[in-house]
Coordinates of N, CA and C in Angstrom, one line a residue:
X1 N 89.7 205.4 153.5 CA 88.5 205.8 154.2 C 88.5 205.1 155.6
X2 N 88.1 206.0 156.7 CA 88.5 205.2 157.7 C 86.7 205.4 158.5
X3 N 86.1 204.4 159.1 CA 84.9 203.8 159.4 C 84.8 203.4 160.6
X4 N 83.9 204.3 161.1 CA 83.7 203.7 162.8 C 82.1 203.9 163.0
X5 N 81.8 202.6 164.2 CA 80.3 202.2 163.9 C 80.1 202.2 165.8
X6 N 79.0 202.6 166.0 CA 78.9 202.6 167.6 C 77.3 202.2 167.6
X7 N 76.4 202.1 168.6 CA 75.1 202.2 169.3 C 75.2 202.9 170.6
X8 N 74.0 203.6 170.1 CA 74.1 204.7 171.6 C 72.3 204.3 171.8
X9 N 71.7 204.2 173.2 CA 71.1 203.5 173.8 C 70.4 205.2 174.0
X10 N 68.7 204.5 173.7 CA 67.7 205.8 173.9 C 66.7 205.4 174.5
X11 N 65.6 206.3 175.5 CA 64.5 205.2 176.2 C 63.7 204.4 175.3
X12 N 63.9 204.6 173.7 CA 63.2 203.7 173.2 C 63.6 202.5 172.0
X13 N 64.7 202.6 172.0 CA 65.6 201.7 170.9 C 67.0 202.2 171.1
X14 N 67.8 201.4 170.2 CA 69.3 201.5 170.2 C 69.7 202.2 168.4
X15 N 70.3 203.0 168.7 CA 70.2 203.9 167.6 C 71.9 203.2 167.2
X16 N 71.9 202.5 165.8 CA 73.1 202.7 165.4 C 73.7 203.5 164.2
X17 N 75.3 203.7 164.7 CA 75.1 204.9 163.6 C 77.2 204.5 163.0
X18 N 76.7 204.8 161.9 CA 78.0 204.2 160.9 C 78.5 206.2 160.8
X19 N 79.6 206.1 161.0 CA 80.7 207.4 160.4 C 82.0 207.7 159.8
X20 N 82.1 208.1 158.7 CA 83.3 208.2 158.5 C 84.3 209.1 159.2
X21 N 85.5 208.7 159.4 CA 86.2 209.9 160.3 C 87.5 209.5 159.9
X22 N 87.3 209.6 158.3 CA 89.0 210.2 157.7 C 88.9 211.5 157.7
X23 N 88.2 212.7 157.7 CA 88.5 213.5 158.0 C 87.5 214.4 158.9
X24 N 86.8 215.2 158.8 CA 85.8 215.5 160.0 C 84.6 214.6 159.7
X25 N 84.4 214.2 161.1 CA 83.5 212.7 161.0 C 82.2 213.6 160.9
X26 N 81.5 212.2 160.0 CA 80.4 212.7 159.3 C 79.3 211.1 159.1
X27 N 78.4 211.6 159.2 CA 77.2 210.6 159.9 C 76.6 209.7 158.3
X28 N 77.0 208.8 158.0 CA 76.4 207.9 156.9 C 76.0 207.0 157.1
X29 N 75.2 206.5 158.0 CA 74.3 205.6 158.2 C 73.9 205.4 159.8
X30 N 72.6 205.5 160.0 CA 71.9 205.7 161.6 C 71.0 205.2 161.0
X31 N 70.4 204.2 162.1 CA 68.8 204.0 162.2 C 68.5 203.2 163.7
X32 N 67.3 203.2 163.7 CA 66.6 202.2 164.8 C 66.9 200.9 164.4
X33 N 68.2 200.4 164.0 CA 67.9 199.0 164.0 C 69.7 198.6 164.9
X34 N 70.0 197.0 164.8 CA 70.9 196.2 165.0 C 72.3 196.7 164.2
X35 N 73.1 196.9 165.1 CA 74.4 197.7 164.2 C 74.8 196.7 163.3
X36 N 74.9 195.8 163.2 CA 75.2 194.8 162.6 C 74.1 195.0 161.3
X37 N 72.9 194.8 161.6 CA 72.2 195.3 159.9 C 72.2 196.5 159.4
X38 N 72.7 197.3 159.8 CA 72.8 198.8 159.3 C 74.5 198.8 158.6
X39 N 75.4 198.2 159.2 CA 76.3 197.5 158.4 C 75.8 197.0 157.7
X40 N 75.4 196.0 157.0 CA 74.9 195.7 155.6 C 74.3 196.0 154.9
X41 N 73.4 197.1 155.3 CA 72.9 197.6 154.4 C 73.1 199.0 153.8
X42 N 74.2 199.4 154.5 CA 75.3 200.6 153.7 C 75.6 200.7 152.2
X43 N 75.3 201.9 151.5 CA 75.8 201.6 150.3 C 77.0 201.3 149.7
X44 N 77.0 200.6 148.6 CA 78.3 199.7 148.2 C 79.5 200.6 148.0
X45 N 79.5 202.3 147.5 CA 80.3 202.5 148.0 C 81.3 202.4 149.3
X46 N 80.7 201.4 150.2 CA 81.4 202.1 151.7 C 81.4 200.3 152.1
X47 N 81.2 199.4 151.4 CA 81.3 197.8 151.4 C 82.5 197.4 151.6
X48 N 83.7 197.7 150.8 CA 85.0 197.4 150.9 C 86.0 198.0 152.0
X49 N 85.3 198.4 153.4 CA 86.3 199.1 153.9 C 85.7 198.4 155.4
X50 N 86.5 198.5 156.1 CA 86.8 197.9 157.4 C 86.1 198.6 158.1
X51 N 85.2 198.3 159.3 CA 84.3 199.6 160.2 C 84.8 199.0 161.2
X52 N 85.1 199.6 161.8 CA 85.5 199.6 163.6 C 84.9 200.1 164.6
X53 N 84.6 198.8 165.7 CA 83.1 199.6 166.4 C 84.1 200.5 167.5
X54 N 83.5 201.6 167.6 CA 83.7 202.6 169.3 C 83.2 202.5 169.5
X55 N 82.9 202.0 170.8 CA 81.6 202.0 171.9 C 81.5 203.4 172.6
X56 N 82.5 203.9 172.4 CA 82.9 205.3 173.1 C 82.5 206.5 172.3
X57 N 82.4 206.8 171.6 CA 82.0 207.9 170.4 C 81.4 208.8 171.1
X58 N 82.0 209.8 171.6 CA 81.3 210.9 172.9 C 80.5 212.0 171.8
X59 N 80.9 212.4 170.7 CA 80.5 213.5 170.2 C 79.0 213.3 169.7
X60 N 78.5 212.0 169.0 CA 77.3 211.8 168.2 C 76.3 211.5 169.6
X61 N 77.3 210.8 171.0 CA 76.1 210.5 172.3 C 75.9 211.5 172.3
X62 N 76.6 212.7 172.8 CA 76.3 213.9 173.5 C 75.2 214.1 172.6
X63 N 75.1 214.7 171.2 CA 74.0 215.4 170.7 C 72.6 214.2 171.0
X64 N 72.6 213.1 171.2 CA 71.5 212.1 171.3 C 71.4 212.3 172.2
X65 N 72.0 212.3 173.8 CA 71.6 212.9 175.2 C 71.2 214.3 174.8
X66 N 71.5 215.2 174.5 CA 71.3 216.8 174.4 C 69.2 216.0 173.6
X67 N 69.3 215.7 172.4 CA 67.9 215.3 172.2 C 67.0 214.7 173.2
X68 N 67.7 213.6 174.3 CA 66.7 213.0 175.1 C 66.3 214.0 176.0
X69 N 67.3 214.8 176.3 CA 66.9 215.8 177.1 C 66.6 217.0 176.8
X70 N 65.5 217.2 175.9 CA 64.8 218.5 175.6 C 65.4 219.0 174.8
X71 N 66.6 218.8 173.6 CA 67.0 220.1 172.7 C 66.5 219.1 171.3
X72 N 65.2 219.8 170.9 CA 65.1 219.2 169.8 C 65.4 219.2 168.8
X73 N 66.2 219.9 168.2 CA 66.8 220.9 167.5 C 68.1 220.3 167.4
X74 N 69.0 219.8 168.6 CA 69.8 219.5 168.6 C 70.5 218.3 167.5
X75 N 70.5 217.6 166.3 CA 70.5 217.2 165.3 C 70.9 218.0 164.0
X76 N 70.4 219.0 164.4 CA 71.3 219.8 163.2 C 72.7 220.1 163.0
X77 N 73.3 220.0 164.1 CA 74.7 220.2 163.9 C 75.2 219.3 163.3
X78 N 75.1 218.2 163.0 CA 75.8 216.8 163.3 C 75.9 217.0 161.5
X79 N 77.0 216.6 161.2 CA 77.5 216.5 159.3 C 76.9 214.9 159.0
X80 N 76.1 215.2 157.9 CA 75.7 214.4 157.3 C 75.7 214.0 156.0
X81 N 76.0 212.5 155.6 CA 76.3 212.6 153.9 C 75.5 211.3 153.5
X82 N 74.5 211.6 152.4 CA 73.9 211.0 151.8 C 73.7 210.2 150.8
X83 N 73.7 209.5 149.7 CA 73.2 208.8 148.5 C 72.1 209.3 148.2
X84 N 71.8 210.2 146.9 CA 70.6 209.9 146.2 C 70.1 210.7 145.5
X85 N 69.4 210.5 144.5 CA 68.8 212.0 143.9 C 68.9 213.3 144.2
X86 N 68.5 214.4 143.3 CA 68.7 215.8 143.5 C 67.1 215.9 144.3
X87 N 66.3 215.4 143.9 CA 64.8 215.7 145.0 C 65.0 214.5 146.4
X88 N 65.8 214.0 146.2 CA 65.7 213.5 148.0 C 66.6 214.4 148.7
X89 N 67.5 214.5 147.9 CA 68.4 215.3 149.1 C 68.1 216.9 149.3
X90 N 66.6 217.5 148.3 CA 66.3 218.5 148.7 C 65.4 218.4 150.0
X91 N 64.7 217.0 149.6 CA 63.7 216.5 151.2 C 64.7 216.2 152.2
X92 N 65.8 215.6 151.7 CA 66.6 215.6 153.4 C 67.0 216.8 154.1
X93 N 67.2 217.7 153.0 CA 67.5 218.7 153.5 C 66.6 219.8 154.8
X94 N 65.0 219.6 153.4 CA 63.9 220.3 154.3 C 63.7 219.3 155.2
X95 N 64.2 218.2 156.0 CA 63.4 217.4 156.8 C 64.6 218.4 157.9
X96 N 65.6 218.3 158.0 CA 66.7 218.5 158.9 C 66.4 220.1 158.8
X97 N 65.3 220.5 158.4 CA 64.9 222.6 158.8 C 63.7 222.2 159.6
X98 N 62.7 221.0 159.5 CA 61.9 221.3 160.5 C 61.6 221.1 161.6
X99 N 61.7 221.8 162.5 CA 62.0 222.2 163.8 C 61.4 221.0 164.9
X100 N 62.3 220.6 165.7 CA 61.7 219.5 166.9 C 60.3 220.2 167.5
X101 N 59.6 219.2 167.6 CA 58.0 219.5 168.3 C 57.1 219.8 167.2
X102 N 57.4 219.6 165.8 CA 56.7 220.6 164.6 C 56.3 219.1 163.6
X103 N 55.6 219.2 163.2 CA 55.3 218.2 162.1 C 55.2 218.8 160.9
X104 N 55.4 217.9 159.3 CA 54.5 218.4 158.2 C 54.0 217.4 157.4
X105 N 53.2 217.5 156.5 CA 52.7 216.5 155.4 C 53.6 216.0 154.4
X106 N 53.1 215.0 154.2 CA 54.1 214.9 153.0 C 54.2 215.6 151.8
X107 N 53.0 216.0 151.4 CA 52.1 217.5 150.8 C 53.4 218.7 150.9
X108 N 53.1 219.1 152.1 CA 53.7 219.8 153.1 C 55.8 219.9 152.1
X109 N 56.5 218.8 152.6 CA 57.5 218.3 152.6 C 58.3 218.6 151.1
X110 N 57.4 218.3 150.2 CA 57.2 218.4 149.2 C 57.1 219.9 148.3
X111 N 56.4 219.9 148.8 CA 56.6 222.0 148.3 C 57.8 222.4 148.9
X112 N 58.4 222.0 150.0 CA 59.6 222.6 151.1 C 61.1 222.4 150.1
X113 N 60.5 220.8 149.5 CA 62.1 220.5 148.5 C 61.6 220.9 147.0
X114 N 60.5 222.1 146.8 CA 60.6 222.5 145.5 C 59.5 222.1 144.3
X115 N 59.3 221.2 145.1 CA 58.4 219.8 143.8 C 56.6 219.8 144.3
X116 N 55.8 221.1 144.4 CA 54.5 220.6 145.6 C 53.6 219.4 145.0
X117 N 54.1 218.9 144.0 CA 53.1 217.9 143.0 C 53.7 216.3 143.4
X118 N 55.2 216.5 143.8 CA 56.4 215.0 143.7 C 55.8 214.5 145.7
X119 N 54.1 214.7 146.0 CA 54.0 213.8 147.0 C 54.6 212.4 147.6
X120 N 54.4 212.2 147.0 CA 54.8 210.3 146.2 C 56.6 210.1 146.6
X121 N 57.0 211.1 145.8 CA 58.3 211.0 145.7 C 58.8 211.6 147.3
X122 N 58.1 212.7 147.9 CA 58.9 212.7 149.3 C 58.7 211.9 150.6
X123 N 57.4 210.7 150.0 CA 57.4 209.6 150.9 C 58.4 208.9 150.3
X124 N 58.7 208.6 149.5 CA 60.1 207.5 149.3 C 61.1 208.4 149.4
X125 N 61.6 209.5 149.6 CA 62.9 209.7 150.3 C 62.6 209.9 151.5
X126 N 61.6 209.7 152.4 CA 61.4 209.6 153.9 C 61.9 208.1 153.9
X127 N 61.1 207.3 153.5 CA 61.9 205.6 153.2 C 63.0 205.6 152.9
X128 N 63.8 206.3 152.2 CA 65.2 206.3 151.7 C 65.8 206.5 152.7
X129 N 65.9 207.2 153.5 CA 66.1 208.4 154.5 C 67.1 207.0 155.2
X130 N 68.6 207.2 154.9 CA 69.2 206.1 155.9 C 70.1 206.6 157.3
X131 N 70.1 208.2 157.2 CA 70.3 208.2 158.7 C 69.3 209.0 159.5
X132 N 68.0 208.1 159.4 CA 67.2 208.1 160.9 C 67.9 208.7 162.0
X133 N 67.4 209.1 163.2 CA 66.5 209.9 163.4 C 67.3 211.4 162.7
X134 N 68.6 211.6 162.9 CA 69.4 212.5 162.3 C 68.6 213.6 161.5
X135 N 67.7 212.7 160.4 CA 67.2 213.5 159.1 C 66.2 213.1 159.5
X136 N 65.1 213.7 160.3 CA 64.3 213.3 161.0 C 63.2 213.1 160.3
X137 N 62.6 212.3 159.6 CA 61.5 211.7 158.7 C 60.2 211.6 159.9
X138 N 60.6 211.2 161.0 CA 59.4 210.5 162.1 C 58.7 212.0 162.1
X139 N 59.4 213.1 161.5 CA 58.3 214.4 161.8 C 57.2 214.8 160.4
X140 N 57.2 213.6 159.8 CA 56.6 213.8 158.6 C 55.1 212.9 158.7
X141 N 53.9 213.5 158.8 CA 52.5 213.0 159.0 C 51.8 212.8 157.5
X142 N 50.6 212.5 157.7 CA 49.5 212.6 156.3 C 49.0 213.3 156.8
X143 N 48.6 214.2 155.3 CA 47.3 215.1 155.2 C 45.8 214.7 156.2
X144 N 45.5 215.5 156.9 CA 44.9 215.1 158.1 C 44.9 214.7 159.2
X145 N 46.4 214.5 159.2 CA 47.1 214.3 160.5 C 47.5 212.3 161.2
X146 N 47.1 211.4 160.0 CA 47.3 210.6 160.4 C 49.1 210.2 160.1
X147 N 49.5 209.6 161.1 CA 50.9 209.0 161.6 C 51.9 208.9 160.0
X148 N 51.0 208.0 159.1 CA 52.0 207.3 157.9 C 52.5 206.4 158.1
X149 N 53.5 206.5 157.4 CA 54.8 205.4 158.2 C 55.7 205.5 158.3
X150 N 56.6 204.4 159.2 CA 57.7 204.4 159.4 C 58.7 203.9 159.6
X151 N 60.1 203.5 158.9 CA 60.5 202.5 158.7 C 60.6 201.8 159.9
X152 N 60.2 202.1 160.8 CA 61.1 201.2 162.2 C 59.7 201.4 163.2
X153 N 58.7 201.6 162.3 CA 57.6 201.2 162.9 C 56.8 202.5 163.7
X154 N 55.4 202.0 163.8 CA 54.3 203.3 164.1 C 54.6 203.3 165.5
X155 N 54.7 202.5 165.9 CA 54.7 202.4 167.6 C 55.9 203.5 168.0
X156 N 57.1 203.4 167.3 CA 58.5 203.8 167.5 C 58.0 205.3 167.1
X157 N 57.7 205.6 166.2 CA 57.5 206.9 165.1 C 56.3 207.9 166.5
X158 N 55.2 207.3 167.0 CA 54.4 207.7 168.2 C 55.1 208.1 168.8
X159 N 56.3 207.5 169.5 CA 56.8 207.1 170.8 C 57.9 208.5 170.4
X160 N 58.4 208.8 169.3 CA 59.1 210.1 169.0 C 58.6 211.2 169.1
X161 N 57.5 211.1 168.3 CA 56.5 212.7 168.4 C 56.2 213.0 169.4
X162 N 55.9 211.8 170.5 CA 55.1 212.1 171.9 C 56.3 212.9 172.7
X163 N 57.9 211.9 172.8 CA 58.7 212.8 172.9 C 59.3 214.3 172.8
X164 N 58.8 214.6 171.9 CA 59.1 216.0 170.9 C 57.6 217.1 171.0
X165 N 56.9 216.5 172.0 CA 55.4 216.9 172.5 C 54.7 217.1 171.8
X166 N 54.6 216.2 170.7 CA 53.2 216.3 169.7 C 52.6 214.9 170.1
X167 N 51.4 215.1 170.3 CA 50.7 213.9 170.5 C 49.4 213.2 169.3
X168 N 50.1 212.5 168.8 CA 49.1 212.1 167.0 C 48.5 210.7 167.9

């Protein structure tokens, strides 16, 4: 397995993002944090293998420039592979269908992966959720429209939606 790890620089944090690219590179770990702790906290299948940072990685910048610059939407292309249950990865799935600029409940989220009762359960695959912004969890509110949470914080999660022209 061959592993390459970059940060690509956004007006509001530095997004690092782990990829495999033994064969068509594919996105297994992104978040708002330190590339260096998103390296460790990769699942242990992917512990034993050597990551090599590119600072250069034009294809994952381009779709994060394409996002800073108005295509919200732009995120879905990008191959993504996950760890986890058959109901998280129906929520990652519906998180990566709803549309930039659009919000839903966790209520909401929940009926979308099948389960309208497993509330509970599609806030913790928003927490599960390890490639941030990619599988875009920050578009996920409470019933009545307050924020929730977010792993990388409410400030950051505001500072997204406001981006994506929702103002909570």
């Amino acid at each position: 397995m061959k592993l390459i790890a970059h940060e690509i620089t956004t007006p509001w944090a530095k997004i690092a993002t782990v990829l495999d690219v033994s064969h068509e590179p594919v996105i297994i770990g992104a978040g708002f944090k330190p590339l260096a702790k998103l390296i460790k906290s990769l699942p242990d299948q992917y512990k034993d293998f050597e990551i090599k940072k590119e600072p250069r990685l034009a294809g994952v910048r381009n779709v994060v420039n394409d996002w800073i610059d108005g295509d919200l939407d732009a995120f879905k292309n990008l191959k993504i592979s996950q760890t986890g249950a058959e109901f998280m990865q129906d929520c990652w799935q519906a998180l990566r269908n709803v549309k930039g600029g659009k919000v839903v409940t966790y209520a909401q989220l929940a009926n979308k992966a099948g389960r309208s009762k497993a509330v509970r359960a599609a806030g913790s695959a928003c927490a599960k959720n390890f490639v941030a912004p990619f599988v875009p969890c920050h578009r996920v509110v409470k019933t009545g429209g307050d924020l929730g949470n977010y792993s990388y914080g409410i400030t950051l999660k505001r500072a997204l939606l406001i981006h994506e022209g929702i103002n909570i």
